[in-house]
Amino acid sequence: MRMKAGWSFKWLLYAAAGLICLYLLSPLLMIAVTSISTGSSSKFPPAGLSLEWYQKLSEQTQFLEAFRNSMIASSGATLLALFCGTLAALAIVQYPFPGRGLLRALFMSPMVVPKITLGIAYLILFSRMHIAGGLFALILGEAVIVFPFVLSIIGGALANLSPVHREAAADLGASPVRIFFTVTLPQLRLSLLLAGSISFVFTFDQVETALLILRQGSYTLPIQLFLYMEKWQDPTIAVVSVVLIAFALALFFVIKLVVRSAPGVATLLGERPKKKRLRRPM
Protein backbone atom coordinates (compact mmCIF):
# COMPACT_ATOMS: atom_id res chain seq x y z
CA MET A 1 0.00 0.00 0.00
CA ARG A 2 2.86 2.34 0.84
CA MET A 3 4.47 1.59 -2.54
CA LYS A 4 1.21 2.41 -4.40
CA ALA A 5 0.85 5.66 -2.45
CA GLY A 6 4.41 6.60 -3.46
CA TRP A 7 3.73 5.91 -7.16
CA SER A 8 0.48 7.92 -7.02
CA PHE A 9 2.29 10.91 -5.53
CA LYS A 10 5.03 10.58 -8.14
CA TRP A 11 2.54 10.67 -11.05
CA LEU A 12 0.72 13.57 -9.38
CA LEU A 13 3.98 15.54 -9.39
CA TYR A 14 4.57 14.61 -13.05
CA ALA A 15 1.07 15.84 -13.97
CA ALA A 16 1.59 19.11 -12.04
CA ALA A 17 4.96 19.67 -13.76
CA GLY A 18 3.37 18.98 -17.16
CA LEU A 19 0.56 21.48 -16.53
CA ILE A 20 3.06 24.14 -15.42
CA CYS A 21 5.15 23.57 -18.57
CA LEU A 22 2.02 23.83 -20.71
CA TYR A 23 1.03 27.07 -18.98
CA LEU A 24 4.51 28.55 -19.52
CA LEU A 25 4.81 27.50 -23.16
CA SER A 26 1.27 28.33 -24.31
CA PRO A 27 1.83 32.12 -24.71
CA LEU A 28 5.07 31.51 -26.61
CA LEU A 29 3.40 29.01 -28.95
CA MET A 30 0.53 31.44 -29.59
CA ILE A 31 3.03 34.19 -30.46
CA ALA A 32 4.91 31.87 -32.81
CA VAL A 33 1.70 30.86 -34.61
CA THR A 34 0.45 34.47 -34.78
CA SER A 35 3.73 35.61 -36.35
CA ILE A 36 3.09 33.46 -39.44
CA SER A 37 -0.49 34.66 -39.90
CA THR A 38 -1.72 35.94 -43.27
CA GLY A 39 -4.11 38.47 -41.72
CA SER A 40 -3.47 42.17 -41.15
CA SER A 41 -4.16 41.93 -37.40
CA SER A 42 -2.92 39.73 -34.58
CA LYS A 43 -5.55 37.01 -34.38
CA PHE A 44 -5.45 33.49 -32.95
CA PRO A 45 -6.02 31.05 -34.56
CA PRO A 46 -4.88 32.65 -37.86
CA ALA A 47 -6.91 32.31 -41.06
CA GLY A 48 -3.81 31.22 -43.02
CA LEU A 49 -0.09 30.74 -42.68
CA SER A 50 2.58 32.87 -44.38
CA LEU A 51 6.06 34.33 -43.77
CA GLU A 52 5.23 37.72 -45.30
CA TRP A 53 5.46 39.55 -41.94
CA TYR A 54 9.02 38.25 -41.46
CA GLN A 55 9.90 39.75 -44.86
CA LYS A 56 8.26 43.07 -43.92
CA LEU A 57 10.25 43.21 -40.67
CA SER A 58 13.38 44.18 -42.65
CA GLU A 59 11.54 47.37 -43.70
CA GLN A 60 10.96 48.38 -40.04
CA THR A 61 14.38 49.96 -39.47
CA GLN A 62 13.26 51.59 -36.22
CA PHE A 63 13.27 48.17 -34.54
CA LEU A 64 16.87 47.47 -35.60
CA GLU A 65 18.00 50.84 -34.27
CA ALA A 66 16.06 50.31 -31.03
CA PHE A 67 17.63 46.85 -30.66
CA ARG A 68 21.08 48.42 -31.03
CA ASN A 69 20.22 50.99 -28.34
CA SER A 70 18.99 48.21 -26.03
CA MET A 71 22.20 46.23 -26.52
CA ILE A 72 24.38 49.30 -25.80
CA ALA A 73 22.38 50.30 -22.72
CA SER A 74 22.13 46.77 -21.28
CA SER A 75 25.80 45.95 -21.90
CA GLY A 76 26.97 49.25 -20.42
CA ALA A 77 24.74 49.01 -17.36
CA THR A 78 25.75 45.37 -16.78
CA LEU A 79 29.49 46.11 -16.99
CA LEU A 80 29.15 49.16 -14.72
CA ALA A 81 27.09 47.23 -12.17
CA LEU A 82 29.56 44.30 -12.22
CA PHE A 83 32.52 46.62 -11.66
CA CYS A 84 30.96 48.66 -8.84
CA GLY A 85 29.12 45.69 -7.30
CA THR A 86 32.27 43.55 -7.13
CA LEU A 87 34.25 46.33 -5.46
CA ALA A 88 31.44 47.01 -2.97
CA ALA A 89 31.03 43.30 -2.14
CA LEU A 90 34.79 42.95 -1.70
CA ALA A 91 34.89 45.87 0.75
CA ILE A 92 31.87 44.69 2.75
CA VAL A 93 32.76 40.98 2.96
CA GLN A 94 36.56 40.88 3.12
CA TYR A 95 37.36 44.22 4.77
CA PRO A 96 34.79 44.69 7.58
CA PHE A 97 34.28 48.23 8.86
CA PRO A 98 31.76 49.93 11.21
CA GLY A 99 28.43 50.62 9.54
CA ARG A 100 28.85 48.06 6.75
CA GLY A 101 25.40 46.61 7.54
CA LEU A 102 23.79 50.02 7.07
CA LEU A 103 25.76 50.58 3.86
CA ARG A 104 24.68 47.19 2.52
CA ALA A 105 21.03 48.01 3.28
CA LEU A 106 21.45 51.31 1.41
CA PHE A 107 22.95 49.50 -1.59
CA MET A 108 20.05 47.01 -1.63
CA SER A 109 17.37 49.73 -1.41
CA PRO A 110 16.85 50.13 -5.24
CA MET A 111 15.40 46.61 -5.19
CA VAL A 112 12.37 47.70 -3.14
CA VAL A 113 11.86 51.22 -4.51
CA PRO A 114 9.19 51.36 -7.27
CA LYS A 115 10.81 51.68 -10.71
CA ILE A 116 8.53 54.55 -11.69
CA THR A 117 9.74 56.48 -8.63
CA LEU A 118 13.36 55.83 -9.56
CA GLY A 119 12.62 56.93 -13.11
CA ILE A 120 11.18 60.28 -11.96
CA ALA A 121 14.13 60.81 -9.60
CA TYR A 122 16.63 60.06 -12.37
CA LEU A 123 14.78 62.37 -14.76
CA ILE A 124 15.13 65.28 -12.30
CA LEU A 125 18.76 64.45 -11.46
CA PHE A 126 19.93 63.91 -15.04
CA SER A 127 18.10 67.01 -16.23
CA ARG A 128 20.08 69.04 -13.71
CA MET A 129 23.25 67.31 -14.97
CA HIS A 130 22.24 68.04 -18.62
CA ILE A 131 22.60 64.39 -19.66
CA ALA A 132 18.92 63.37 -19.69
CA GLY A 133 17.55 61.91 -22.92
CA GLY A 134 20.60 59.88 -23.99
CA LEU A 135 21.83 56.32 -23.55
CA PHE A 136 24.54 57.38 -21.11
CA ALA A 137 21.90 58.53 -18.64
CA LEU A 138 20.01 55.25 -19.10
CA ILE A 139 23.19 53.25 -18.44
CA LEU A 140 23.74 55.13 -15.16
CA GLY A 141 20.12 54.63 -14.09
CA GLU A 142 19.88 50.93 -15.00
CA ALA A 143 23.23 50.16 -13.37
CA VAL A 144 21.81 51.36 -10.06
CA ILE A 145 18.70 49.19 -10.52
CA VAL A 146 20.68 45.94 -11.10
CA PHE A 147 23.39 46.84 -8.58
CA PRO A 148 21.61 44.95 -5.70
CA PHE A 149 21.55 41.72 -7.78
CA VAL A 150 25.30 41.92 -8.39
CA LEU A 151 26.07 42.82 -4.78
CA SER A 152 23.95 39.95 -3.48
CA ILE A 153 25.39 37.27 -5.82
CA ILE A 154 29.04 38.36 -5.63
CA GLY A 155 28.80 39.01 -1.87
CA GLY A 156 27.41 35.51 -1.28
CA ALA A 157 30.18 33.96 -3.40
CA LEU A 158 32.89 35.93 -1.57
CA ALA A 159 31.51 34.89 1.82
CA ASN A 160 31.75 31.21 0.81
CA LEU A 161 35.34 31.41 -0.46
CA SER A 162 37.96 29.77 1.70
CA PRO A 163 40.58 32.27 2.94
CA VAL A 164 43.34 29.64 2.79
CA HIS A 165 44.47 30.51 -0.74
CA ARG A 166 44.51 34.26 -0.07
CA GLU A 167 46.47 33.75 3.15
CA ALA A 168 48.98 31.53 1.34
CA ALA A 169 49.43 34.14 -1.41
CA ALA A 170 49.91 36.86 1.23
CA ASP A 171 52.51 34.74 3.04
CA LEU A 172 54.41 34.46 -0.25
CA GLY A 173 54.52 38.26 -0.51
CA ALA A 174 51.70 38.95 -3.01
CA SER A 175 50.06 42.40 -2.78
CA PRO A 176 46.25 42.71 -2.17
CA VAL A 177 45.73 43.74 -5.81
CA ARG A 178 47.65 40.73 -7.11
CA ILE A 179 45.80 38.43 -4.71
CA PHE A 180 42.50 39.75 -6.07
CA PHE A 181 43.39 39.21 -9.73
CA THR A 182 45.21 35.88 -9.34
CA VAL A 183 43.29 34.18 -6.49
CA THR A 184 39.90 35.80 -5.80
CA LEU A 185 38.75 36.83 -9.28
CA PRO A 186 39.26 33.37 -10.91
CA GLN A 187 37.08 31.85 -8.18
CA LEU A 188 34.32 34.39 -8.92
CA ARG A 189 34.00 33.61 -12.64
CA LEU A 190 30.76 31.66 -12.30
CA SER A 191 29.20 34.24 -9.98
CA LEU A 192 30.21 37.08 -12.31
CA LEU A 193 28.71 35.23 -15.27
CA LEU A 194 25.48 34.58 -13.36
CA ALA A 195 25.19 38.17 -12.08
CA GLY A 196 25.99 39.56 -15.53
CA SER A 197 23.39 37.36 -17.24
CA ILE A 198 20.63 38.32 -14.79
CA SER A 199 21.54 42.00 -15.02
CA PHE A 200 21.60 41.97 -18.82
CA VAL A 201 18.20 40.29 -19.14
CA PHE A 202 16.67 42.57 -16.51
CA THR A 203 17.94 45.79 -18.10
CA PHE A 204 17.02 44.65 -21.62
CA ASP A 205 13.33 44.56 -20.63
CA GLN A 206 13.42 47.74 -18.55
CA VAL A 207 10.60 50.08 -19.58
CA GLU A 208 9.62 52.33 -16.67
CA THR A 209 12.94 54.10 -16.18
CA ALA A 210 13.80 54.19 -19.89
CA LEU A 211 10.42 55.68 -20.80
CA LEU A 212 11.06 58.66 -18.51
CA ILE A 213 14.75 59.19 -19.20
CA LEU A 214 15.05 58.71 -22.97
CA ARG A 215 13.86 61.02 -25.72
CA GLN A 216 12.84 60.17 -29.28
CA GLY A 217 15.76 58.95 -31.35
CA SER A 218 17.36 56.96 -28.53
CA TYR A 219 14.42 54.71 -27.63
CA THR A 220 15.15 51.13 -26.68
CA LEU A 221 13.34 48.12 -28.15
CA PRO A 222 10.64 47.69 -25.43
CA ILE A 223 9.65 51.34 -25.79
CA GLN A 224 9.61 51.11 -29.58
CA LEU A 225 7.38 48.01 -29.40
CA PHE A 226 5.06 49.79 -26.98
CA LEU A 227 4.76 52.84 -29.27
CA TYR A 228 4.19 50.62 -32.32
CA MET A 229 1.35 48.75 -30.57
CA GLU A 230 -0.42 52.05 -29.91
CA LYS A 231 -0.76 52.65 -33.67
CA TRP A 232 -0.77 49.20 -35.26
CA GLN A 233 -2.09 45.77 -34.30
CA ASP A 234 -0.56 43.70 -37.12
CA PRO A 235 1.58 40.56 -36.51
CA THR A 236 4.85 42.58 -36.62
CA ILE A 237 4.96 42.62 -32.81
CA ALA A 238 4.64 38.82 -32.78
CA VAL A 239 7.46 38.53 -35.35
CA VAL A 240 9.76 40.73 -33.23
CA SER A 241 8.85 38.65 -30.17
CA VAL A 242 9.79 35.41 -31.97
CA VAL A 243 13.12 36.96 -33.04
CA LEU A 244 13.79 37.98 -29.42
CA ILE A 245 13.00 34.44 -28.21
CA ALA A 246 15.47 33.07 -30.77
CA PHE A 247 18.04 35.64 -29.61
CA ALA A 248 17.53 34.63 -25.96
CA LEU A 249 17.97 30.93 -26.83
CA ALA A 250 21.13 31.70 -28.81
CA LEU A 251 22.48 33.74 -25.87
CA PHE A 252 21.71 30.86 -23.51
CA PHE A 253 23.64 28.36 -25.64
CA VAL A 254 26.57 30.78 -26.04
CA ILE A 255 26.78 31.20 -22.25
CA LYS A 256 26.59 27.43 -21.82
CA LEU A 257 29.39 26.99 -24.38
CA VAL A 258 31.54 29.60 -22.62
CA VAL A 259 30.94 27.94 -19.25
CA ARG A 260 31.93 24.52 -20.61
CA SER A 261 35.03 25.86 -22.35
CA ALA A 262 36.26 27.76 -19.26
CA PRO A 263 38.52 25.44 -17.26
CA GLY A 264 37.21 24.75 -13.78
CA VAL A 265 33.81 26.41 -14.24
CA ALA A 266 32.13 23.21 -15.42
CA THR A 267 33.35 21.54 -12.24
CA LEU A 268 31.78 24.31 -10.18
CA LEU A 269 28.49 23.63 -11.96
CA GLY A 270 28.57 20.06 -10.73
CA GLU A 271 29.71 18.38 -13.95
CA ARG A 272 32.35 15.73 -13.48
CA PRO A 273 35.46 16.12 -15.62
CA LYS A 274 35.89 13.40 -18.22
CA LYS A 275 38.56 10.89 -17.41
CA LYS A 276 41.29 10.38 -19.98
CA ARG A 277 41.40 6.87 -21.38
CA LEU A 278 44.76 5.23 -20.72
CA ARG A 279 46.34 3.25 -23.49
CA ARG A 280 47.58 -0.20 -22.76
CA PRO A 281 51.33 -0.69 -23.19
CA MET A 282 52.23 -2.50 -26.39
Tab-separated table of C-alpha atoms in Angstrom:
chain	number	residue	atom	x	y	z
A	1	MET	CA	0.000	0.000	0.000
A	2	ARG	CA	2.862	2.340	0.841
A	3	MET	CA	4.472	1.591	-2.538
A	4	LYS	CA	1.214	2.411	-4.399
A	5	ALA	CA	0.852	5.661	-2.454
A	6	GLY	CA	4.412	6.602	-3.456
A	7	TRP	CA	3.732	5.909	-7.160
A	8	SER	CA	0.482	7.920	-7.023
A	9	PHE	CA	2.285	10.911	-5.533
A	10	LYS	CA	5.030	10.581	-8.138
A	11	TRP	CA	2.537	10.675	-11.048
A	12	LEU	CA	0.717	13.568	-9.382
A	13	LEU	CA	3.982	15.540	-9.394
A	14	TYR	CA	4.567	14.607	-13.054
A	15	ALA	CA	1.073	15.845	-13.969
A	16	ALA	CA	1.590	19.105	-12.043
A	17	ALA	CA	4.958	19.668	-13.761
A	18	GLY	CA	3.367	18.982	-17.161
A	19	LEU	CA	0.560	21.484	-16.533
A	20	ILE	CA	3.065	24.141	-15.417
A	21	CYS	CA	5.154	23.575	-18.565
A	22	LEU	CA	2.019	23.828	-20.712
A	23	TYR	CA	1.032	27.072	-18.977
A	24	LEU	CA	4.513	28.552	-19.519
A	25	LEU	CA	4.815	27.505	-23.157
A	26	SER	CA	1.267	28.334	-24.306
A	27	PRO	CA	1.825	32.125	-24.714
A	28	LEU	CA	5.066	31.510	-26.609
A	29	LEU	CA	3.405	29.013	-28.951
A	30	MET	CA	0.531	31.441	-29.585
A	31	ILE	CA	3.025	34.194	-30.457
A	32	ALA	CA	4.912	31.872	-32.809
A	33	VAL	CA	1.704	30.855	-34.614
A	34	THR	CA	0.446	34.466	-34.781
A	35	SER	CA	3.734	35.608	-36.348
A	36	ILE	CA	3.086	33.462	-39.444
A	37	SER	CA	-0.486	34.658	-39.903
A	38	THR	CA	-1.719	35.943	-43.267
A	39	GLY	CA	-4.109	38.467	-41.716
A	40	SER	CA	-3.475	42.167	-41.148
A	41	SER	CA	-4.160	41.929	-37.405
A	42	SER	CA	-2.918	39.728	-34.577
A	43	LYS	CA	-5.545	37.006	-34.378
A	44	PHE	CA	-5.445	33.487	-32.948
A	45	PRO	CA	-6.025	31.051	-34.558
A	46	PRO	CA	-4.883	32.651	-37.858
A	47	ALA	CA	-6.908	32.306	-41.056
A	48	GLY	CA	-3.808	31.220	-43.018
A	49	LEU	CA	-0.087	30.743	-42.684
A	50	SER	CA	2.578	32.874	-44.381
A	51	LEU	CA	6.055	34.325	-43.766
A	52	GLU	CA	5.235	37.717	-45.296
A	53	TRP	CA	5.464	39.550	-41.940
A	54	TYR	CA	9.020	38.255	-41.459
A	55	GLN	CA	9.899	39.748	-44.858
A	56	LYS	CA	8.262	43.069	-43.918
A	57	LEU	CA	10.253	43.214	-40.669
A	58	SER	CA	13.378	44.180	-42.653
A	59	GLU	CA	11.543	47.369	-43.697
A	60	GLN	CA	10.963	48.375	-40.043
A	61	THR	CA	14.378	49.957	-39.469
A	62	GLN	CA	13.259	51.595	-36.222
A	63	PHE	CA	13.274	48.170	-34.537
A	64	LEU	CA	16.865	47.474	-35.605
A	65	GLU	CA	18.004	50.845	-34.267
A	66	ALA	CA	16.060	50.311	-31.032
A	67	PHE	CA	17.634	46.851	-30.664
A	68	ARG	CA	21.082	48.417	-31.027
A	69	ASN	CA	20.216	50.988	-28.340
A	70	SER	CA	18.989	48.212	-26.026
A	71	MET	CA	22.203	46.235	-26.521
A	72	ILE	CA	24.381	49.297	-25.801
A	73	ALA	CA	22.376	50.304	-22.718
A	74	SER	CA	22.129	46.772	-21.275
A	75	SER	CA	25.796	45.952	-21.901
A	76	GLY	CA	26.968	49.253	-20.423
A	77	ALA	CA	24.735	49.013	-17.363
A	78	THR	CA	25.753	45.372	-16.780
A	79	LEU	CA	29.493	46.114	-16.991
A	80	LEU	CA	29.152	49.161	-14.723
A	81	ALA	CA	27.086	47.225	-12.172
A	82	LEU	CA	29.561	44.304	-12.220
A	83	PHE	CA	32.521	46.620	-11.656
A	84	CYS	CA	30.955	48.663	-8.844
A	85	GLY	CA	29.119	45.692	-7.299
A	86	THR	CA	32.272	43.550	-7.126
A	87	LEU	CA	34.249	46.334	-5.458
A	88	ALA	CA	31.440	47.013	-2.965
A	89	ALA	CA	31.031	43.303	-2.145
A	90	LEU	CA	34.793	42.955	-1.697
A	91	ALA	CA	34.889	45.871	0.752
A	92	ILE	CA	31.868	44.690	2.752
A	93	VAL	CA	32.761	40.982	2.958
A	94	GLN	CA	36.565	40.883	3.119
A	95	TYR	CA	37.357	44.221	4.769
A	96	PRO	CA	34.791	44.692	7.577
A	97	PHE	CA	34.279	48.234	8.865
A	98	PRO	CA	31.762	49.926	11.212
A	99	GLY	CA	28.432	50.618	9.537
A	100	ARG	CA	28.850	48.063	6.750
A	101	GLY	CA	25.401	46.613	7.537
A	102	LEU	CA	23.794	50.024	7.066
A	103	LEU	CA	25.764	50.581	3.860
A	104	ARG	CA	24.685	47.190	2.517
A	105	ALA	CA	21.028	48.014	3.281
A	106	LEU	CA	21.453	51.310	1.412
A	107	PHE	CA	22.954	49.500	-1.593
A	108	MET	CA	20.053	47.012	-1.633
A	109	SER	CA	17.370	49.734	-1.415
A	110	PRO	CA	16.854	50.128	-5.242
A	111	MET	CA	15.399	46.611	-5.195
A	112	VAL	CA	12.365	47.700	-3.141
A	113	VAL	CA	11.859	51.222	-4.511
A	114	PRO	CA	9.187	51.359	-7.271
A	115	LYS	CA	10.806	51.676	-10.711
A	116	ILE	CA	8.534	54.550	-11.689
A	117	THR	CA	9.740	56.479	-8.629
A	118	LEU	CA	13.362	55.831	-9.562
A	119	GLY	CA	12.616	56.934	-13.112
A	120	ILE	CA	11.181	60.275	-11.956
A	121	ALA	CA	14.126	60.815	-9.595
A	122	TYR	CA	16.631	60.058	-12.374
A	123	LEU	CA	14.779	62.375	-14.758
A	124	ILE	CA	15.127	65.282	-12.297
A	125	LEU	CA	18.756	64.448	-11.458
A	126	PHE	CA	19.933	63.905	-15.043
A	127	SER	CA	18.097	67.009	-16.230
A	128	ARG	CA	20.084	69.036	-13.708
A	129	MET	CA	23.254	67.313	-14.972
A	130	HIS	CA	22.238	68.037	-18.617
A	131	ILE	CA	22.597	64.392	-19.662
A	132	ALA	CA	18.917	63.371	-19.690
A	133	GLY	CA	17.550	61.912	-22.919
A	134	GLY	CA	20.600	59.878	-23.995
A	135	LEU	CA	21.827	56.316	-23.546
A	136	PHE	CA	24.542	57.380	-21.111
A	137	ALA	CA	21.902	58.534	-18.638
A	138	LEU	CA	20.011	55.251	-19.104
A	139	ILE	CA	23.195	53.250	-18.437
A	140	LEU	CA	23.740	55.133	-15.162
A	141	GLY	CA	20.122	54.625	-14.092
A	142	GLU	CA	19.880	50.929	-15.002
A	143	ALA	CA	23.232	50.158	-13.372
A	144	VAL	CA	21.807	51.363	-10.057
A	145	ILE	CA	18.704	49.190	-10.515
A	146	VAL	CA	20.676	45.944	-11.096
A	147	PHE	CA	23.394	46.838	-8.579
A	148	PRO	CA	21.612	44.950	-5.701
A	149	PHE	CA	21.549	41.721	-7.776
A	150	VAL	CA	25.299	41.916	-8.387
A	151	LEU	CA	26.074	42.821	-4.776
A	152	SER	CA	23.955	39.953	-3.476
A	153	ILE	CA	25.388	37.270	-5.821
A	154	ILE	CA	29.042	38.355	-5.626
A	155	GLY	CA	28.795	39.007	-1.870
A	156	GLY	CA	27.415	35.513	-1.281
A	157	ALA	CA	30.180	33.964	-3.395
A	158	LEU	CA	32.887	35.926	-1.570
A	159	ALA	CA	31.507	34.888	1.821
A	160	ASN	CA	31.748	31.211	0.809
A	161	LEU	CA	35.343	31.410	-0.459
A	162	SER	CA	37.962	29.770	1.699
A	163	PRO	CA	40.576	32.274	2.941
A	164	VAL	CA	43.338	29.635	2.790
A	165	HIS	CA	44.475	30.507	-0.744
A	166	ARG	CA	44.508	34.263	-0.065
A	167	GLU	CA	46.474	33.748	3.148
A	168	ALA	CA	48.980	31.526	1.337
A	169	ALA	CA	49.433	34.136	-1.406
A	170	ALA	CA	49.906	36.863	1.229
A	171	ASP	CA	52.508	34.737	3.043
A	172	LEU	CA	54.412	34.460	-0.245
A	173	GLY	CA	54.515	38.257	-0.513
A	174	ALA	CA	51.695	38.953	-3.010
A	175	SER	CA	50.062	42.396	-2.775
A	176	PRO	CA	46.254	42.706	-2.168
A	177	VAL	CA	45.732	43.742	-5.806
A	178	ARG	CA	47.652	40.731	-7.107
A	179	ILE	CA	45.796	38.425	-4.708
A	180	PHE	CA	42.501	39.748	-6.065
A	181	PHE	CA	43.388	39.206	-9.728
A	182	THR	CA	45.212	35.877	-9.340
A	183	VAL	CA	43.291	34.184	-6.491
A	184	THR	CA	39.901	35.802	-5.797
A	185	LEU	CA	38.754	36.826	-9.282
A	186	PRO	CA	39.264	33.366	-10.907
A	187	GLN	CA	37.079	31.847	-8.184
A	188	LEU	CA	34.319	34.388	-8.920
A	189	ARG	CA	33.996	33.611	-12.645
A	190	LEU	CA	30.762	31.662	-12.302
A	191	SER	CA	29.197	34.244	-9.977
A	192	LEU	CA	30.211	37.080	-12.312
A	193	LEU	CA	28.710	35.232	-15.270
A	194	LEU	CA	25.480	34.578	-13.355
A	195	ALA	CA	25.191	38.168	-12.076
A	196	GLY	CA	25.991	39.565	-15.526
A	197	SER	CA	23.392	37.358	-17.242
A	198	ILE	CA	20.632	38.318	-14.791
A	199	SER	CA	21.536	42.005	-15.017
A	200	PHE	CA	21.604	41.971	-18.822
A	201	VAL	CA	18.197	40.286	-19.143
A	202	PHE	CA	16.667	42.573	-16.508
A	203	THR	CA	17.944	45.786	-18.098
A	204	PHE	CA	17.016	44.650	-21.621
A	205	ASP	CA	13.329	44.557	-20.630
A	206	GLN	CA	13.425	47.737	-18.551
A	207	VAL	CA	10.600	50.083	-19.582
A	208	GLU	CA	9.616	52.328	-16.669
A	209	THR	CA	12.941	54.097	-16.177
A	210	ALA	CA	13.796	54.191	-19.887
A	211	LEU	CA	10.417	55.677	-20.805
A	212	LEU	CA	11.055	58.665	-18.514
A	213	ILE	CA	14.752	59.193	-19.199
A	214	LEU	CA	15.052	58.712	-22.972
A	215	ARG	CA	13.864	61.018	-25.723
A	216	GLN	CA	12.841	60.165	-29.283
A	217	GLY	CA	15.764	58.951	-31.349
A	218	SER	CA	17.363	56.963	-28.528
A	219	TYR	CA	14.418	54.712	-27.635
A	220	THR	CA	15.152	51.129	-26.681
A	221	LEU	CA	13.343	48.116	-28.148
A	222	PRO	CA	10.642	47.689	-25.433
A	223	ILE	CA	9.648	51.341	-25.790
A	224	GLN	CA	9.605	51.108	-29.580
A	225	LEU	CA	7.378	48.014	-29.404
A	226	PHE	CA	5.056	49.795	-26.983
A	227	LEU	CA	4.755	52.841	-29.274
A	228	TYR	CA	4.188	50.621	-32.323
A	229	MET	CA	1.348	48.750	-30.574
A	230	GLU	CA	-0.420	52.047	-29.905
A	231	LYS	CA	-0.760	52.645	-33.669
A	232	TRP	CA	-0.770	49.201	-35.265
A	233	GLN	CA	-2.090	45.775	-34.303
A	234	ASP	CA	-0.555	43.700	-37.117
A	235	PRO	CA	1.583	40.556	-36.510
A	236	THR	CA	4.848	42.576	-36.621
A	237	ILE	CA	4.959	42.621	-32.814
A	238	ALA	CA	4.638	38.818	-32.784
A	239	VAL	CA	7.459	38.532	-35.346
A	240	VAL	CA	9.756	40.734	-33.233
A	241	SER	CA	8.848	38.647	-30.166
A	242	VAL	CA	9.793	35.414	-31.969
A	243	VAL	CA	13.118	36.956	-33.042
A	244	LEU	CA	13.786	37.978	-29.417
A	245	ILE	CA	12.999	34.444	-28.214
A	246	ALA	CA	15.473	33.066	-30.767
A	247	PHE	CA	18.036	35.644	-29.614
A	248	ALA	CA	17.531	34.628	-25.958
A	249	LEU	CA	17.970	30.933	-26.826
A	250	ALA	CA	21.131	31.703	-28.806
A	251	LEU	CA	22.476	33.742	-25.874
A	252	PHE	CA	21.708	30.865	-23.510
A	253	PHE	CA	23.641	28.360	-25.637
A	254	VAL	CA	26.572	30.776	-26.037
A	255	ILE	CA	26.778	31.200	-22.251
A	256	LYS	CA	26.591	27.425	-21.822
A	257	LEU	CA	29.390	26.992	-24.382
A	258	VAL	CA	31.537	29.598	-22.619
A	259	VAL	CA	30.937	27.940	-19.253
A	260	ARG	CA	31.932	24.519	-20.605
A	261	SER	CA	35.030	25.856	-22.352
A	262	ALA	CA	36.264	27.757	-19.265
A	263	PRO	CA	38.520	25.437	-17.261
A	264	GLY	CA	37.208	24.754	-13.782
A	265	VAL	CA	33.814	26.414	-14.245
A	266	ALA	CA	32.132	23.210	-15.417
A	267	THR	CA	33.349	21.539	-12.237
A	268	LEU	CA	31.778	24.310	-10.177
A	269	LEU	CA	28.488	23.631	-11.964
A	270	GLY	CA	28.574	20.063	-10.727
A	271	GLU	CA	29.713	18.384	-13.947
A	272	ARG	CA	32.348	15.730	-13.480
A	273	PRO	CA	35.465	16.118	-15.620
A	274	LYS	CA	35.893	13.398	-18.224
A	275	LYS	CA	38.560	10.889	-17.407
A	276	LYS	CA	41.290	10.381	-19.983
A	277	ARG	CA	41.403	6.866	-21.382
A	278	LEU	CA	44.764	5.228	-20.719
A	279	ARG	CA	46.339	3.247	-23.491
A	280	ARG	CA	47.583	-0.200	-22.757
A	281	PRO	CA	51.330	-0.692	-23.185
A	282	MET	CA	52.232	-2.498	-26.391
